mmCIF file of C-alpha atoms and ligand atoms in Angstrom:
data_model
loop_
_atom_site.group_PDB
_atom_site.id
_atom_site.type_symbol
_atom_site.label_atom_id
_atom_site.label_comp_id
_atom_site.label_asym_id
_atom_site.label_seq_id
_atom_site.Cartn_x
_atom_site.Cartn_y
_atom_site.Cartn_z
ATOM 1 C CA MET A 1 17.503 13.660 -5.257
ATOM 2 C CA LEU A 2 16.613 10.741 -3.061
ATOM 3 C CA ASP A 3 16.069 11.832 0.548
ATOM 4 C CA GLU A 4 17.507 9.189 2.880
ATOM 5 C CA LYS A 5 15.236 10.318 5.694
ATOM 6 C CA LEU A 6 12.133 9.493 3.675
ATOM 7 C CA LEU A 7 12.482 5.717 3.962
ATOM 8 C CA SER A 8 9.507 3.935 5.486
ATOM 9 C CA ILE A 9 9.168 0.187 5.884
ATOM 10 C CA ASN A 10 5.814 -1.507 5.554
ATOM 11 C CA GLN A 11 5.749 -4.152 8.240
ATOM 12 C CA VAL A 12 4.501 -6.707 5.721
ATOM 13 C CA THR A 13 8.133 -6.853 4.570
ATOM 14 C CA VAL A 14 8.918 -8.735 7.816
ATOM 15 C CA LEU A 15 5.404 -10.153 8.285
ATOM 16 C CA ARG A 16 6.424 -13.693 9.181
ATOM 17 C CA GLN A 17 9.350 -12.738 11.426
ATOM 18 C CA TRP A 18 8.209 -9.885 13.663
ATOM 19 C CA SER A 19 5.115 -8.807 15.606
ATOM 20 C CA LEU A 20 4.181 -5.120 15.504
ATOM 21 C CA PRO A 21 6.069 -4.290 18.744
ATOM 22 C CA GLU A 22 9.119 -6.180 17.436
ATOM 23 C CA THR A 23 8.911 -4.327 14.121
ATOM 24 C CA ILE A 24 8.675 -0.922 15.818
ATOM 25 C CA GLU A 25 11.659 -1.720 18.027
ATOM 26 C CA GLY A 26 13.594 -3.324 15.164
ATOM 27 C CA LEU A 27 13.147 -0.327 12.862
ATOM 28 C CA ALA A 28 14.061 2.072 15.675
ATOM 29 C CA ARG A 29 17.286 0.108 16.294
ATOM 30 C CA HIS A 30 18.117 0.629 12.612
ATOM 31 C CA GLY A 31 17.640 4.376 13.064
ATOM 32 C CA LEU A 32 14.415 4.406 11.047
ATOM 33 C CA SER A 33 11.467 6.534 12.090
ATOM 34 C CA ALA A 34 8.669 5.610 9.685
ATOM 35 C CA ILE A 35 6.529 2.512 9.396
ATOM 36 C CA SER A 36 3.416 1.369 7.609
ATOM 37 C CA VAL A 37 1.244 -0.886 9.757
ATOM 38 C CA TRP A 38 -0.379 -4.147 8.642
ATOM 39 C CA ARG A 39 -3.905 -4.380 9.961
ATOM 40 C CA GLU A 40 -3.931 -8.001 11.153
ATOM 41 C CA LYS A 41 -0.754 -7.333 13.113
ATOM 42 C CA LEU A 42 -2.342 -4.225 14.589
ATOM 43 C CA HIS A 43 -5.270 -6.315 15.870
ATOM 44 C CA GLU A 44 -2.850 -8.846 17.354
ATOM 45 C CA THR A 45 -1.208 -6.115 19.446
ATOM 46 C CA GLY A 46 -4.325 -4.047 20.087
ATOM 47 C CA VAL A 47 -4.915 -0.541 18.762
ATOM 48 C CA ASP A 48 -4.338 1.303 22.071
ATOM 49 C CA GLU A 49 -1.113 -0.526 22.876
ATOM 50 C CA ALA A 50 0.133 -0.037 19.297
ATOM 51 C CA ALA A 51 -0.693 3.682 19.383
ATOM 52 C CA ARG A 52 1.238 4.050 22.640
ATOM 53 C CA MET A 53 4.286 2.196 21.295
ATOM 54 C CA LEU A 54 4.321 4.137 18.028
ATOM 55 C CA ASP A 55 4.172 7.380 20.021
ATOM 56 C CA ASP A 56 6.906 6.276 22.431
ATOM 57 C CA HIS A 57 9.224 5.578 19.492
ATOM 58 C CA ALA A 58 8.197 8.768 17.672
ATOM 59 C CA MET A 59 7.310 6.706 14.609
ATOM 60 C CA THR A 60 5.665 8.379 11.645
ATOM 61 C CA VAL A 61 2.932 6.017 10.451
ATOM 62 C CA THR A 62 2.873 6.361 6.673
ATOM 63 C CA GLY A 63 -0.190 4.166 6.270
ATOM 64 C CA LEU A 64 -2.473 1.475 7.608
ATOM 65 C CA CYS A 65 -2.782 -1.490 5.216
ATOM 66 C CA PHE A 66 -5.419 -2.383 4.246
ATOM 67 C CA ALA A 67 -9.214 -2.324 4.070
ATOM 68 C CA GLY A 68 -11.748 -2.515 1.269
ATOM 69 C CA MET A 69 -13.023 -5.545 -0.666
ATOM 70 C CA ILE A 70 -16.380 -3.840 -1.112
ATOM 71 C CA THR A 71 -17.365 -5.133 -4.577
ATOM 72 C CA SER A 72 -20.045 -7.656 -3.559
ATOM 73 C CA PRO A 73 -23.236 -7.439 -5.677
ATOM 74 C CA ASP A 74 -25.219 -8.328 -2.532
ATOM 75 C CA ALA A 75 -26.316 -5.102 -0.824
ATOM 76 C CA ALA A 76 -26.093 -6.473 2.729
ATOM 77 C CA GLU A 77 -22.656 -7.976 2.111
ATOM 78 C CA ALA A 78 -21.412 -4.736 0.585
ATOM 79 C CA GLU A 79 -22.683 -2.698 3.545
ATOM 80 C CA LYS A 80 -20.961 -5.083 5.953
ATOM 81 C CA ALA A 81 -17.720 -4.647 3.995
ATOM 82 C CA ARG A 82 -18.071 -0.860 4.104
ATOM 83 C CA ASP A 83 -18.580 -1.045 7.859
ATOM 84 C CA ASP A 84 -15.275 -2.843 8.140
ATOM 85 C CA VAL A 85 -13.627 -0.016 6.185
ATOM 86 C CA ARG A 86 -15.175 2.470 8.628
ATOM 87 C CA ARG A 87 -13.631 0.527 11.527
ATOM 88 C CA ALA A 88 -10.293 0.601 9.729
ATOM 89 C CA LEU A 89 -10.588 4.384 9.297
ATOM 90 C CA ASP A 90 -11.073 4.710 13.063
ATOM 91 C CA GLU A 91 -8.043 2.479 13.665
ATOM 92 C CA ALA A 92 -5.985 4.555 11.244
ATOM 93 C CA ALA A 93 -6.994 7.700 13.139
ATOM 94 C CA ALA A 94 -6.025 6.089 16.467
ATOM 95 C CA ILE A 95 -2.488 5.329 15.270
ATOM 96 C CA LYS A 96 -2.223 8.654 13.376
ATOM 97 C CA ALA A 97 -1.710 6.910 10.047
ATOM 98 C CA GLY A 98 -1.080 9.149 7.050
ATOM 99 C CA CYS A 99 -3.730 7.232 5.103
ATOM 100 C CA LEU A 100 -5.770 4.061 4.968
ATOM 101 C CA VAL A 101 -4.708 1.972 1.978
ATOM 102 C CA PHE A 102 -7.855 0.911 0.147
ATOM 103 C CA VAL A 103 -8.033 -2.263 -1.942
ATOM 104 C CA ALA A 104 -11.301 -2.257 -3.867
ATOM 105 C CA GLY A 105 -12.005 -5.973 -4.251
ATOM 106 C CA GLY A 106 -12.357 -8.139 -7.344
ATOM 107 C CA VAL A 107 -15.086 -9.287 -9.690
ATOM 108 C CA ASP A 108 -17.748 -11.390 -8.034
ATOM 109 C CA PRO A 109 -18.561 -14.594 -9.969
ATOM 110 C CA ARG A 110 -22.243 -13.807 -9.356
ATOM 111 C CA ASP A 111 -21.823 -10.640 -11.397
ATOM 112 C CA LYS A 112 -19.353 -10.855 -14.252
ATOM 113 C CA ASP A 113 -20.065 -7.312 -15.386
ATOM 114 C CA LEU A 114 -16.764 -5.541 -14.760
ATOM 115 C CA ALA A 115 -18.110 -2.081 -15.610
ATOM 116 C CA SER A 116 -21.001 -2.378 -13.161
ATOM 117 C CA THR A 117 -18.653 -3.821 -10.507
ATOM 118 C CA ARG A 118 -16.409 -0.789 -10.870
ATOM 119 C CA ALA A 119 -19.357 1.606 -10.735
ATOM 120 C CA ARG A 120 -20.735 -0.099 -7.634
ATOM 121 C CA ALA A 121 -17.382 -0.038 -5.842
ATOM 122 C CA ARG A 122 -16.846 3.609 -6.790
ATOM 123 C CA ASP A 123 -20.252 4.483 -5.294
ATOM 124 C CA GLY A 124 -19.222 2.456 -2.240
ATOM 125 C CA VAL A 125 -16.124 4.616 -1.822
ATOM 126 C CA ALA A 126 -18.277 7.741 -2.114
ATOM 127 C CA ALA A 127 -20.431 6.384 0.719
ATOM 128 C CA LEU A 128 -17.310 6.133 2.908
ATOM 129 C CA VAL A 129 -16.292 9.763 2.431
ATOM 130 C CA PRO A 130 -18.309 11.218 5.355
ATOM 131 C CA HIS A 131 -16.757 8.717 7.781
ATOM 132 C CA ALA A 132 -13.251 9.382 6.455
ATOM 133 C CA ARG A 133 -13.847 13.103 6.878
ATOM 134 C CA ALA A 134 -15.124 12.662 10.452
ATOM 135 C CA ALA A 135 -12.142 10.436 11.299
ATOM 136 C CA GLY A 136 -9.722 12.855 9.599
ATOM 137 C CA VAL A 137 -8.137 10.030 7.587
ATOM 138 C CA ARG A 138 -7.409 9.965 3.896
ATOM 139 C CA ILE A 139 -8.544 6.945 1.867
ATOM 140 C CA ALA A 140 -5.719 5.990 -0.501
ATOM 141 C CA LEU A 141 -7.108 4.143 -3.518
ATOM 142 C CA GLU A 142 -4.437 1.632 -4.456
ATOM 143 C CA PRO A 143 -4.445 0.465 -8.069
ATOM 144 C CA LEU A 144 -3.325 -3.158 -8.286
ATOM 145 C CA HIS A 145 -1.954 -5.102 -11.237
ATOM 146 C CA PRO A 146 -4.629 -6.125 -13.780
ATOM 147 C CA MET A 147 -3.646 -9.781 -13.351
ATOM 148 C CA ILE A 148 -5.360 -9.665 -9.928
ATOM 149 C CA CYS A 149 -8.478 -7.835 -11.100
ATOM 150 C CA ALA A 150 -10.526 -11.000 -10.472
ATOM 151 C CA ASN A 151 -9.761 -11.400 -6.801
ATOM 152 C CA ARG A 152 -8.175 -8.242 -5.362
ATOM 153 C CA SER A 153 -8.938 -4.997 -7.105
ATOM 154 C CA VAL A 154 -10.983 -3.655 -9.979
ATOM 155 C CA ILE A 155 -8.869 -0.477 -9.773
ATOM 156 C CA SER A 156 -6.245 -1.685 -12.237
ATOM 157 C CA SER A 157 -4.424 1.525 -13.083
ATOM 158 C CA VAL A 158 -3.668 5.016 -11.815
ATOM 159 C CA GLY A 159 -5.985 6.214 -14.599
ATOM 160 C CA ILE A 160 -8.962 4.375 -13.096
ATOM 161 C CA ALA A 161 -8.098 5.721 -9.625
ATOM 162 C CA ASN A 162 -7.975 9.242 -11.099
ATOM 163 C CA ASP A 163 -11.369 8.708 -12.772
ATOM 164 C CA TRP A 164 -12.864 7.670 -9.404
ATOM 165 C CA CYS A 165 -11.343 10.702 -7.682
ATOM 166 C CA ASP A 166 -12.790 12.957 -10.394
ATOM 167 C CA ALA A 167 -16.229 11.355 -10.028
ATOM 168 C CA ILE A 168 -16.357 11.322 -6.227
ATOM 169 C CA ASP A 169 -14.929 14.821 -5.874
ATOM 170 C CA ALA A 170 -13.652 14.646 -2.292
ATOM 171 C CA GLU A 171 -10.047 15.756 -2.727
ATOM 172 C CA ASP A 172 -9.622 16.472 1.003
ATOM 173 C CA VAL A 173 -10.052 12.809 2.006
ATOM 174 C CA LEU A 174 -9.517 10.799 -1.160
ATOM 175 C CA GLY A 175 -6.065 10.062 -2.527
ATOM 176 C CA ILE A 176 -4.061 7.496 -4.467
ATOM 177 C CA ALA A 177 -1.343 5.061 -3.376
ATOM 178 C CA VAL A 178 1.151 4.459 -6.178
ATOM 179 C CA ASP A 179 2.838 1.058 -5.854
ATOM 180 C CA THR A 180 5.619 0.370 -8.351
ATOM 181 C CA TYR A 181 4.778 -3.353 -8.459
ATOM 182 C CA ALA A 182 1.194 -2.636 -9.481
ATOM 183 C CA VAL A 183 1.645 0.114 -12.059
ATOM 184 C CA TRP A 184 5.092 -0.161 -13.704
ATOM 185 C CA TRP A 185 3.734 -1.847 -16.867
ATOM 186 C CA ASP A 186 1.336 0.995 -17.735
ATOM 187 C CA PRO A 187 2.170 3.005 -20.915
ATOM 188 C CA HIS A 188 0.125 5.927 -19.532
ATOM 189 C CA LEU A 189 1.814 5.896 -16.130
ATOM 190 C CA GLU A 190 3.796 9.136 -16.406
ATOM 191 C CA ALA A 191 0.769 11.090 -17.630
ATOM 192 C CA GLU A 192 -1.570 9.587 -15.032
ATOM 193 C CA ILE A 193 0.872 10.265 -12.186
ATOM 194 C CA GLY A 194 1.026 13.863 -13.412
ATOM 195 C CA ARG A 195 -2.764 13.979 -13.502
ATOM 196 C CA ALA A 196 -2.939 12.553 -9.963
ATOM 197 C CA GLY A 197 -0.716 15.366 -8.635
ATOM 198 C CA LYS A 198 -1.513 16.108 -4.990
ATOM 199 C CA ARG A 199 -3.793 13.080 -4.821
ATOM 200 C CA ILE A 200 -0.725 10.893 -4.379
ATOM 201 C CA CYS A 201 -0.542 10.182 -0.658
ATOM 202 C CA ALA A 202 1.625 7.051 -0.595
ATOM 203 C CA PHE A 203 4.444 5.667 -2.714
ATOM 204 C CA HIS A 204 5.185 1.952 -2.322
ATOM 205 C CA ILE A 205 8.462 0.554 -3.632
ATOM 206 C CA ASN A 206 9.548 -2.976 -4.506
ATOM 207 C CA ASP A 207 10.488 -4.827 -7.695
ATOM 208 C CA TRP A 208 8.922 -7.183 -10.245
ATOM 209 C CA LEU A 209 11.025 -10.317 -10.571
ATOM 210 C CA ALA A 210 11.498 -11.438 -14.177
ATOM 211 C CA ASP A 211 10.839 -15.045 -13.139
ATOM 212 C CA THR A 212 8.003 -14.258 -10.739
ATOM 213 C CA ARG A 213 6.208 -17.323 -9.392
ATOM 214 C CA ASP A 214 3.271 -15.731 -7.623
ATOM 215 C CA LEU A 215 1.380 -12.569 -8.555
ATOM 216 C CA ARG A 216 0.971 -11.429 -4.988
ATOM 217 C CA LEU A 217 3.466 -13.103 -2.673
ATOM 218 C CA ASP A 218 6.632 -13.074 -4.764
ATOM 219 C CA ARG A 219 7.593 -9.430 -4.828
ATOM 220 C CA GLY A 220 11.235 -8.557 -5.265
ATOM 221 C CA MET A 221 13.633 -6.339 -3.308
ATOM 222 C CA MET A 222 14.466 -3.084 -5.102
ATOM 223 C CA GLY A 223 17.211 -3.804 -7.630
ATOM 224 C CA ASP A 224 16.385 -7.491 -8.097
ATOM 225 C CA GLY A 225 13.827 -7.084 -10.855
ATOM 226 C CA VAL A 226 12.843 -5.126 -13.967
ATOM 227 C CA ILE A 227 11.232 -1.939 -12.617
ATOM 228 C CA ASP A 228 12.977 1.393 -13.181
ATOM 229 C CA ILE A 229 12.096 2.611 -9.667
ATOM 230 C CA PRO A 230 14.095 5.902 -9.758
ATOM 231 C CA ARG A 231 12.238 6.936 -12.925
ATOM 232 C CA ILE A 232 8.823 6.345 -11.329
ATOM 233 C CA ARG A 233 9.974 8.091 -8.123
ATOM 234 C CA ARG A 234 10.979 11.137 -10.159
ATOM 235 C CA TRP A 235 7.542 11.208 -11.844
ATOM 236 C CA VAL A 236 5.835 10.998 -8.447
ATOM 237 C CA GLU A 237 8.028 13.802 -7.106
ATOM 238 C CA ALA A 238 7.424 15.899 -10.231
ATOM 239 C CA ALA A 239 3.687 15.518 -9.502
ATOM 240 C CA GLY A 240 4.280 17.214 -6.135
ATOM 241 C CA TYR A 241 4.615 14.220 -3.817
ATOM 242 C CA ARG A 242 6.916 14.944 -0.876
ATOM 243 C CA GLY A 243 6.073 12.002 1.367
ATOM 244 C CA PHE A 244 7.823 8.783 2.323
ATOM 245 C CA ASN A 245 9.086 6.040 0.040
ATOM 246 C CA GLU A 246 7.641 2.901 1.582
ATOM 247 C CA VAL A 247 9.216 -0.511 1.058
ATOM 248 C CA GLU A 248 6.444 -3.099 0.735
ATOM 249 C CA ILE A 249 7.586 -6.620 -0.069
ATOM 250 C CA PHE A 250 5.500 -9.788 0.196
ATOM 251 C CA SER A 251 7.987 -12.588 -0.361
ATOM 252 C CA GLU A 252 7.091 -16.146 0.447
ATOM 253 C CA ARG A 253 10.137 -17.613 -1.288
ATOM 254 C CA ASN A 254 12.830 -15.266 -0.048
ATOM 255 C CA TRP A 255 12.523 -12.294 2.308
ATOM 256 C CA TRP A 256 9.964 -13.807 4.698
ATOM 257 C CA LYS A 257 12.420 -16.625 5.323
ATOM 258 C CA ARG A 258 15.392 -14.439 6.242
ATOM 259 C CA ASP A 259 16.655 -12.933 9.448
ATOM 260 C CA PRO A 260 14.588 -9.714 9.801
ATOM 261 C CA VAL A 261 17.687 -7.696 10.759
ATOM 262 C CA GLU A 262 19.249 -8.693 7.438
ATOM 263 C CA VAL A 263 16.000 -7.808 5.614
ATOM 264 C CA VAL A 264 15.928 -4.284 7.080
ATOM 265 C CA ASP A 265 19.669 -3.816 6.422
ATOM 266 C CA THR A 266 19.068 -4.836 2.806
ATOM 267 C CA CYS A 267 16.104 -2.454 2.473
ATOM 268 C CA ILE A 268 18.321 0.437 3.620
ATOM 269 C CA GLU A 269 21.205 -0.491 1.320
ATOM 270 C CA ARG A 270 18.930 -1.005 -1.727
ATOM 271 C CA TYR A 271 17.047 2.204 -0.938
ATOM 272 C CA ARG A 272 20.305 4.125 -1.248
ATOM 273 C CA ASN A 273 21.320 2.435 -4.501
ATOM 274 C CA PHE A 274 18.181 1.450 -6.402
ATOM 275 C CA VAL A 275 15.481 3.978 -5.489
HETATM 276 ZN ZN1 LIG B 301 1.174 -1.284 -1.966
#
């Protein structure tokens, strides 16, 4: 059964319309009490001010999005990227985020060896574990669609995320974010979600438009595309996940152009009927 209280909205869904304070106030006016925070918007407002506002509105912060991009074959560059993730972990702690969403990074043209890129990034995540533990924040490995393996993430499936979790062995601070847009195509999805079990610390919902025009910025509202979202939600719940269902829609052609009040209204209506 879908729990109506478990709706969270990732602020990227109204990225172009609202600042972080406006998003917090806008969601509160809609009677919503959970948000996922976009990092650039957090910096715009300032971490302390954002933390105060989130507290004042009693908002549950389901995640901070995102940090990562640590796949560089250059050791100094990779260390600099990991330092940025450490800063993001501290920010996530300051706003009491449920997790830091981690996007691994793509394949560097200087090193076309995908296997070694994955191994290097996995070791990079392992190096972040002590900081995550000290900050008390879970790193949520987010698999992204294989079509963006070159530029966004070499974690292309829940299976790969599970393999990294097995290898790193830090179950207390390492988890997985399951995003319907990124994983719906995978024939092993049900089994890998089952294998992930308690590792699942975020569930992102949105739809894949049949006529998609952009692999990143043309996500669909739930119900407008081809993903069987309730089926994937049931798998995630069967694996033991009891957290929020977070609407995360990047939409250059449609939702970023609309009145944000209408966008949030639509999220609520579609959540009830298509999730
Ligand atoms: Zn996501």
